[in-house]
Amino acid sequence: MSEYLNLLSKTEMRTLGKFVSSPLYNTHRTFIKYFDFMKSIYPEIRNNSKTKKDAHKFIYGRKKFNQALIDKVESGFVLLFDRFLIFMESGNDEARDNLLLLNALRKRKMHKRYKKIFNAMKQKQEEDQHKNDKFYLMQIHLEDELLNAEFLNIKDRNNILIRKSLNINYYSILQNLISYSQLILQKGGKSADSLKFPGSMYKEVISYTDKNLNEFRSGHHDIVIAYFAVKMYSTLDDNYYDELMKFYKAKKKEFTFETTRNLFVILSIFRRMKKFENAGEYGINNRKLFGLYDMIYIRTDIYSDYFSKGREMEDVQMLDVVQTTIELNKKNWLLKFPEKHGANFKAGWKKDGINYIMAGNHFINGDLENALKSVSAISHRNINIFSDSTMLTCLILFEMKDFEYLKIALRNFRKYTKENRNLSNLRRKVNQDFLKYFNGFMKIYLSENIRKKKEYESLKIRMNNETVSVYFREWFMRRFEL
């Protein structure tokens, strides 16, 4: 019990006190005393024998300590605490609360009030344009109410049962498609093999969606998006991406905020998968990814609205935007990014993130001195930002032809990558691959070998065959051509 109480905020602890003291929810004075004791040592309640003995003494005074008795009090208080958590959640979901209210009104035969609540819920459903899983589930519940509330005198039960069956289909199809897309991502993408588990209805669901896709396009937008997510993730085929983009442009005025944001997330994941996993032509992937970033971060306000609700941007989102922009040499575009989203960078890496963005913008514009100043101001605090900024440092120093300082930077980065135990396996591989190819490039560049072009071509082929895309690859490609 102690670990649960320690997790409560002071406000929640005060509310729990009122809940425990209310005879409506608790009729046991022992629980009030137990709570008063726990409150006296909150927020550093220890789950040990001393706490139990002290609680026993507080509740029962000088009575001899009884382990079984205090354990019984604790187990009873846990059940009361569960009821408190349920109480705290009530009011957070109006639809769920209204369903409970309908059930209570139907049981008590309060027909007039029942009809008023039911009609209001039905009208809200009719006005709702976002046909997601919650929408379908609510439709099923409302159709159940029509079938169960005999006093409504529903005559056309057959039609209601048909509508209920269709909504069950929609709900099941959407949930399956969402689960399939998540399973593919969990397994690393590229194939639908992860969906061939015992009892899987993958083939049936995909076949059914294929046959009814035109119907779904007319109003069931979330099903269409989830379907294309499965197709894109499992095949990495750009044709599905292009078709989904076409669907978005044709239907975007009908999309809700949540539908649009979910679509943007799915499109971003796919484009990053293609780029990161070396699937398809790297330059095309990069250009399409930048076009997507320009649309979702600058030309629309979806993410601005999303982050304005107290949410924060992840470091990897910012880093991929910067890397893609640097690779494509998009002058001054990066300045727009922190202007629109900088306020939503996480506090722990915000300063370093802005320095990295400024370094990238200076680098693109050929202002190498200021690029180096900005990148030198970045701390070790965030592993991903420090790693990416060190790679950019290597590019800057090469362009400045400061090869002595570059050797030191490469040596330090190699040591950091080898010895830092906090690096994930993927982060370590990304760093190691960059070092491998940058050192290989430098060896060819500084050599007097007249077969440089052939050596560059060999390095390029090896880079293209990597299972994980080498960071700043387009910079390398431009250098290979010089």
C-alpha positions in Angstrom: 0.0 0.0 0.0 2.8 2.4 0.9 4.2 2.6 -2.7 0.8 3.5 -4.0 0.3 6.3 -1.5 3.8 7.7 -2.1 2.9 8.1 -5.8 -0.1 10.4 -5.1 0.2 14.2 -5.4 -0.6 16.3 -2.3 -3.9 17.3 -3.9 -4.8 13.7 -4.5 -3.8 12.8 -1.0 -6.1 15.5 0.4 -8.9 14.2 -1.9 -8.3 10.7 -0.6 -8.6 12.0 3.0 -12.1 13.4 2.2 -13.1 10.2 0.4 -12.0 8.0 3.4 -13.8 10.3 5.8 -17.1 10.2 3.9 -19.6 7.8 5.3 -21.0 7.5 1.8 -17.8 5.6 0.7 -16.4 4.3 4.0 -18.1 3.1 7.2 -15.0 1.7 8.9 -13.4 4.1 11.4 -10.3 1.8 11.4 -9.6 2.8 7.8 -9.8 6.5 8.8 -7.2 6.0 11.5 -5.0 3.9 9.2 -5.1 6.7 6.6 -4.3 9.4 9.3 -1.2 7.4 10.2 -0.1 7.0 6.6 -0.7 10.7 6.0 1.6 11.6 8.9 4.6 9.9 7.2 3.7 10.7 3.6 5.5 11.0 1.1 8.2 8.8 2.6 6.1 5.8 3.7 8.2 2.7 4.1 6.8 -0.8 3.4 8.5 -2.6 6.3 7.7 -4.2 9.7 8.3 -1.0 11.6 5.7 0.8 9.6 3.2 -2.0 10.3 4.0 -1.9 14.1 3.7 1.9 14.2 0.4 1.7 12.3 -0.9 -0.9 14.8 0.1 1.3 17.7 -1.5 4.4 16.2 -4.8 2.5 15.6 -5.0 0.2 18.6 -2.9 2.0 21.2 -1.2 -0.3 23.7 -2.7 -3.5 22.5 -0.3 -6.3 21.7 0.9 -6.2 18.1 -1.1 -8.6 15.9 0.3 -9.1 12.5 -2.8 -10.8 11.1 -5.0 -7.9 12.3 -2.9 -5.1 10.7 -2.6 -7.2 7.5 -6.5 -7.4 7.4 -6.7 -3.6 7.9 -4.2 -3.1 5.0 -6.0 -5.4 2.6 -9.3 -3.8 3.4 -7.9 -0.3 2.8 -6.5 -1.5 -0.5 -10.0 -2.3 -1.7 -11.2 1.1 -0.5 -8.2 2.7 -2.3 -9.3 0.9 -5.5 -12.8 2.4 -5.2 -11.1 5.9 -4.7 -9.2 5.5 -8.0 -12.4 4.5 -9.8 -14.1 7.6 -8.2 -11.3 9.8 -9.5 -11.7 8.5 -13.0 -15.4 9.2 -13.1 -16.1 12.4 -14.9 -13.1 12.0 -17.2 -15.1 10.1 -19.9 -18.5 11.6 -20.5 -19.6 8.9 -22.9 -18.7 6.1 -20.5 -20.4 7.9 -17.6 -23.6 8.4 -19.7 -23.7 4.7 -20.5 -23.6 3.9 -16.8 -26.3 6.5 -16.2 -28.5 5.0 -18.9 -28.1 1.6 -17.3 -29.1 3.0 -13.9 -32.1 4.9 -15.3 -33.3 1.8 -17.2 -33.1 -0.4 -14.1 -35.1 2.2 -12.0 -37.6 2.7 -14.8 -37.0 6.5 -15.0 -38.1 6.6 -18.6 -38.4 10.3 -19.1 -34.9 11.1 -18.0 -33.6 8.0 -19.8 -35.0 9.2 -23.1 -33.5 12.7 -22.7 -30.0 11.3 -22.0 -30.3 8.8 -24.8 -31.4 11.3 -27.4 -28.6 13.7 -26.4 -26.1 10.9 -26.9 -27.6 9.8 -30.2 -27.5 13.4 -31.5 -23.9 13.8 -30.5 -23.0 10.6 -32.4 -24.8 11.8 -35.5 -22.8 15.1 -35.3 -19.5 13.3 -34.8 -17.4 13.2 -37.9 -14.5 11.2 -36.4 -15.4 7.5 -37.0 -12.8 5.9 -34.9 -12.9 2.9 -32.6 -14.6 4.9 -29.9 -17.3 6.0 -32.3 -18.1 2.4 -33.5 -18.1 1.1 -29.9 -20.5 3.8 -28.8 -22.8 3.0 -31.7 -22.8 -0.7 -30.6 -23.7 0.4 -27.0 -26.5 2.7 -28.2 -27.9 -0.1 -30.4 -27.8 -2.4 -27.4 -29.8 0.2 -25.5 -32.4 0.3 -28.2 -32.7 -3.5 -28.1 -32.8 -3.7 -24.3 -35.0 -0.7 -23.4 -38.4 -2.4 -24.0 -40.3 0.8 -23.0 -38.9 2.5 -26.2 -41.3 0.3 -28.2 -38.8 -0.3 -31.0 -40.6 -2.1 -33.8 -37.8 -2.5 -36.4 -35.4 -4.6 -34.4 -34.1 -6.3 -37.5 -32.7 -3.0 -38.8 -31.0 -2.2 -35.5 -29.4 -5.7 -35.4 -28.1 -5.1 -38.9 -26.6 -1.7 -37.9 -25.1 -3.3 -34.8 -23.5 -6.0 -36.9 -22.0 -3.5 -39.3 -20.6 -1.4 -36.5 -19.1 -4.5 -34.9 -17.5 -5.2 -38.3 -16.1 -1.7 -38.5 -14.8 -1.8 -34.9 -13.2 -5.2 -35.4 -11.6 -4.3 -38.8 -10.1 -1.1 -37.4 -8.8 -2.7 -34.2 -7.2 -5.5 -36.2 -5.6 -3.1 -38.7 -4.2 -1.0 -35.9 -2.8 -4.1 -34.1 -1.3 -5.4 -37.3 0.5 -2.1 -38.0 1.9 -2.1 -34.4 3.0 -5.7 -34.7 4.9 -5.0 -37.9 6.7 -2.1 -36.3 7.4 -4.2 -33.2 9.1 -6.7 -35.4 11.1 -4.1 -37.3 8.9 -3.7 -40.3 9.5 -4.9 -43.9 7.2 -7.9 -43.9 3.9 -9.2 -42.7 5.4 -12.4 -41.3 4.8 -11.3 -37.7 1.1 -11.4 -38.5 1.0 -15.1 -39.3 0.4 -16.3 -35.7 -2.1 -19.0 -34.7 -5.7 -17.7 -34.9 -4.7 -14.6 -36.9 -7.3 -13.2 -39.3 -4.8 -11.1 -41.2 -5.6 -12.5 -44.7 -9.4 -12.2 -44.1 -9.2 -8.7 -42.7 -7.0 -7.4 -45.5 -9.2 -9.2 -48.1 -12.4 -7.7 -46.6 -10.8 -4.2 -46.5 -9.6 -4.5 -50.1 -13.1 -5.4 -51.3 -14.8 -2.6 -49.3 -12.1 0.1 -49.6 -14.3 2.4 -51.8 -17.1 2.3 -49.1 -14.5 3.0 -46.4 -13.1 6.0 -48.4 -16.5 7.7 -48.3 -16.6 8.2 -44.5 -14.5 5.6 -42.5 -11.3 7.5 -42.8 -9.5 5.9 -39.8 -10.0 2.4 -41.4 -8.5 3.6 -44.7 -5.5 5.1 -42.9 -4.9 2.0 -40.8 -5.2 -0.2 -43.9 -2.5 1.8 -45.8 -0.3 1.8 -42.6 -0.3 -2.0 -42.7 0.4 -2.0 -46.4 3.2 0.6 -46.2 5.0 -0.9 -43.2 4.8 -4.5 -44.5 6.0 -3.7 -48.1 7.9 -0.4 -47.9 6.2 0.3 -51.2 5.9 4.0 -52.1 2.8 3.4 -54.2 0.8 3.0 -51.0 2.4 6.1 -49.6 1.4 8.1 -52.7 -2.1 6.7 -52.6 -2.6 7.7 -49.0 -1.2 11.2 -49.6 -3.7 11.5 -52.5 -6.5 10.4 -50.2 -5.4 13.0 -47.6 -5.4 15.8 -50.1 -8.9 14.8 -51.4 -10.4 14.4 -47.9 -8.5 16.6 -45.6 -11.4 19.1 -45.1 -13.4 16.2 -43.7 -10.6 15.0 -41.3 -10.7 15.8 -37.6 -7.7 17.0 -35.8 -7.0 13.5 -34.4 -7.4 11.8 -37.8 -5.0 14.3 -39.4 -2.4 13.9 -36.7 -2.5 10.1 -36.8 -2.1 10.3 -40.5 1.0 12.5 -40.2 2.5 10.1 -37.6 2.0 7.1 -39.9 3.4 8.9 -43.0 6.5 10.1 -40.9 7.1 6.6 -39.6 7.0 5.1 -43.1 9.3 7.7 -44.6 11.8 7.3 -41.8 11.6 3.5 -42.1 12.5 3.7 -45.8 15.3 6.1 -45.3 16.8 4.4 -42.2 16.5 0.9 -43.6 18.1 1.8 -46.9 14.9 0.8 -48.8 14.7 2.3 -52.3 16.7 5.2 -53.7 18.1 7.3 -50.8 17.8 10.7 -52.5 14.2 10.2 -53.4 13.4 9.0 -49.8 15.1 12.1 -48.4 13.3 14.6 -50.7 9.9 13.0 -49.9 10.7 13.0 -46.2 11.7 16.7 -46.3 8.5 17.5 -48.3 6.5 15.7 -45.6 8.3 17.6 -42.8 7.7 20.9 -44.5 4.0 20.1 -44.7 3.4 18.8 -41.2 5.7 21.1 -39.2 5.6 24.4 -41.2 2.7 24.6 -43.7 0.0 23.2 -41.3 -0.7 23.9 -37.7 -1.6 20.3 -36.6 1.6 19.8 -34.6 1.6 23.4 -33.2 -1.9 22.7 -31.8 -0.9 19.3 -30.6 2.1 20.6 -28.7 0.3 23.6 -27.4 -1.7 21.3 -25.1 1.2 20.8 -22.8 2.9 18.1 -24.8 6.6 18.1 -25.6 8.6 17.1 -28.7 11.0 14.1 -28.6 14.6 14.6 -29.4 14.6 12.1 -32.3 11.8 14.1 -34.0 13.9 17.2 -34.0 17.2 15.4 -34.9 15.7 13.8 -38.0 14.3 17.1 -39.3 17.7 18.7 -38.9 19.7 15.8 -40.5 17.3 15.7 -43.5 17.4 19.5 -44.0 21.3 19.5 -43.9 21.5 16.6 -46.4 19.3 18.5 -48.8 21.0 21.9 -48.3 17.7 23.7 -47.6 18.9 27.2 -46.8 17.3 29.0 -43.9 14.4 26.5 -43.6 15.8 25.3 -40.2 15.2 28.8 -38.7 11.4 28.3 -39.1 11.4 25.1 -37.1 12.4 26.5 -33.6 10.3 29.6 -34.3 7.2 27.4 -34.6 8.1 24.5 -32.3 11.0 25.5 -30.0 8.7 26.3 -27.1 7.7 22.6 -27.1 11.2 21.2 -26.9 11.8 19.2 -23.7 13.5 21.4 -21.1 16.3 18.8 -20.6 17.6 19.2 -24.2 16.0 22.5 -25.4 19.2 24.6 -25.3 21.3 21.9 -26.9 18.6 21.3 -29.5 18.5 25.0 -30.5 22.3 25.1 -30.7 22.3 22.1 -33.0 19.6 23.6 -35.3 21.6 26.9 -35.5 24.8 24.9 -36.3 23.0 23.1 -39.0 21.6 26.3 -40.5 25.0 28.0 -40.4 26.6 24.9 -42.1 24.0 24.9 -44.9 24.7 28.6 -45.5 28.5 28.1 -45.6 29.1 30.0 -42.3 31.5 27.5 -40.9 32.9 29.6 -38.1 29.5 30.2 -36.5 28.5 26.6 -37.2 31.5 25.4 -35.2 30.7 27.9 -32.4 27.1 26.6 -32.1 28.0 22.9 -32.2 30.8 23.5 -29.7 28.3 24.8 -27.2 26.4 21.5 -27.1 26.7 19.5 -23.8 27.0 15.7 -23.3 23.6 15.7 -21.5 21.5 14.2 -24.3 23.2 11.1 -26.0 21.4 11.5 -29.3 21.9 15.2 -29.7 25.6 14.9 -28.7 26.2 12.1 -31.1 24.5 13.8 -34.1 26.2 17.1 -33.3 29.6 15.4 -33.2 29.0 14.0 -36.6 28.1 17.5 -37.8 31.3 18.7 -36.2 33.3 16.3 -38.4 31.6 17.6 -41.5 32.3 21.2 -40.5 35.9 20.6 -39.7 36.3 18.8 -43.1 34.9 21.7 -45.0 37.2 24.1 -43.0 40.1 21.7 -43.9 41.1 21.7 -40.3 42.4 18.1 -40.4 44.4 18.2 -37.2 41.4 19.2 -35.1 39.3 16.7 -37.1 41.6 13.8 -36.1 41.1 14.7 -32.5 37.3 15.0 -32.9 37.2 11.6 -34.5 39.4 10.0 -31.9 37.3 11.4 -29.1 34.0 10.3 -30.8 35.4 6.8 -31.2 36.3 6.6 -27.5 32.9 8.0 -26.5 31.1 5.5 -28.7 33.2 2.6 -27.4 33.1 3.4 -23.7 29.7 5.0 -23.0 27.6 2.3 -21.5 24.4 4.3 -21.8 24.4 4.1 -25.6 21.7 1.7 -27.0 22.8 -1.0 -29.4 21.2 1.0 -32.3 22.8 4.3 -31.3 26.2 2.6 -31.0 25.9 1.0 -34.5 24.9 4.4 -36.0 27.9 6.1 -34.5 30.3 3.2 -35.4 29.0 3.2 -39.0 29.5 6.9 -39.4 33.0 6.6 -38.0 33.8 3.7 -40.3 32.7 5.5 -43.5 34.1 8.9 -42.5 37.5 7.4 -41.7 37.3 5.4 -45.0 36.4 8.6 -46.9 39.3 10.6 -45.2 41.8 7.9 -46.0 40.9 8.0 -49.7 40.7 11.8 -49.8 44.1 12.3 -48.2 45.8 9.6 -50.3 47.9 10.2 -53.4 46.2 7.3 -55.1 45.1 8.2 -58.7 42.3 5.6 -58.5 40.3 7.7 -56.0 37.2 7.6 -58.1 37.2 3.8 -58.1 37.8 3.8 -54.3 34.9 6.2 -53.7 32.7 4.0 -55.8 33.6 0.9 -53.8 32.9 2.9 -50.5 29.6 4.1 -52.0 28.5 0.5 -52.8 29.3 -0.7 -49.3 27.4 2.2 -47.8 24.4 1.4 -50.0 24.4 -2.2 -48.7 24.3 -1.3 -45.0 21.2 -2.6 -43.2 21.0 0.8 -41.3 21.4 4.0 -43.3 24.6 5.9 -42.7 24.0 9.3 -41.2 24.5 12.3 -43.4 24.8 10.0 -46.4 23.9 12.6 -49.0 26.9 14.7 -47.8 29.1 11.7 -48.5 27.6 11.2 -51.9 28.2 14.8 -52.9 31.8 14.5 -51.7 32.3 11.3 -53.8 31.4 13.2 -56.9 33.9 16.0 -56.4 
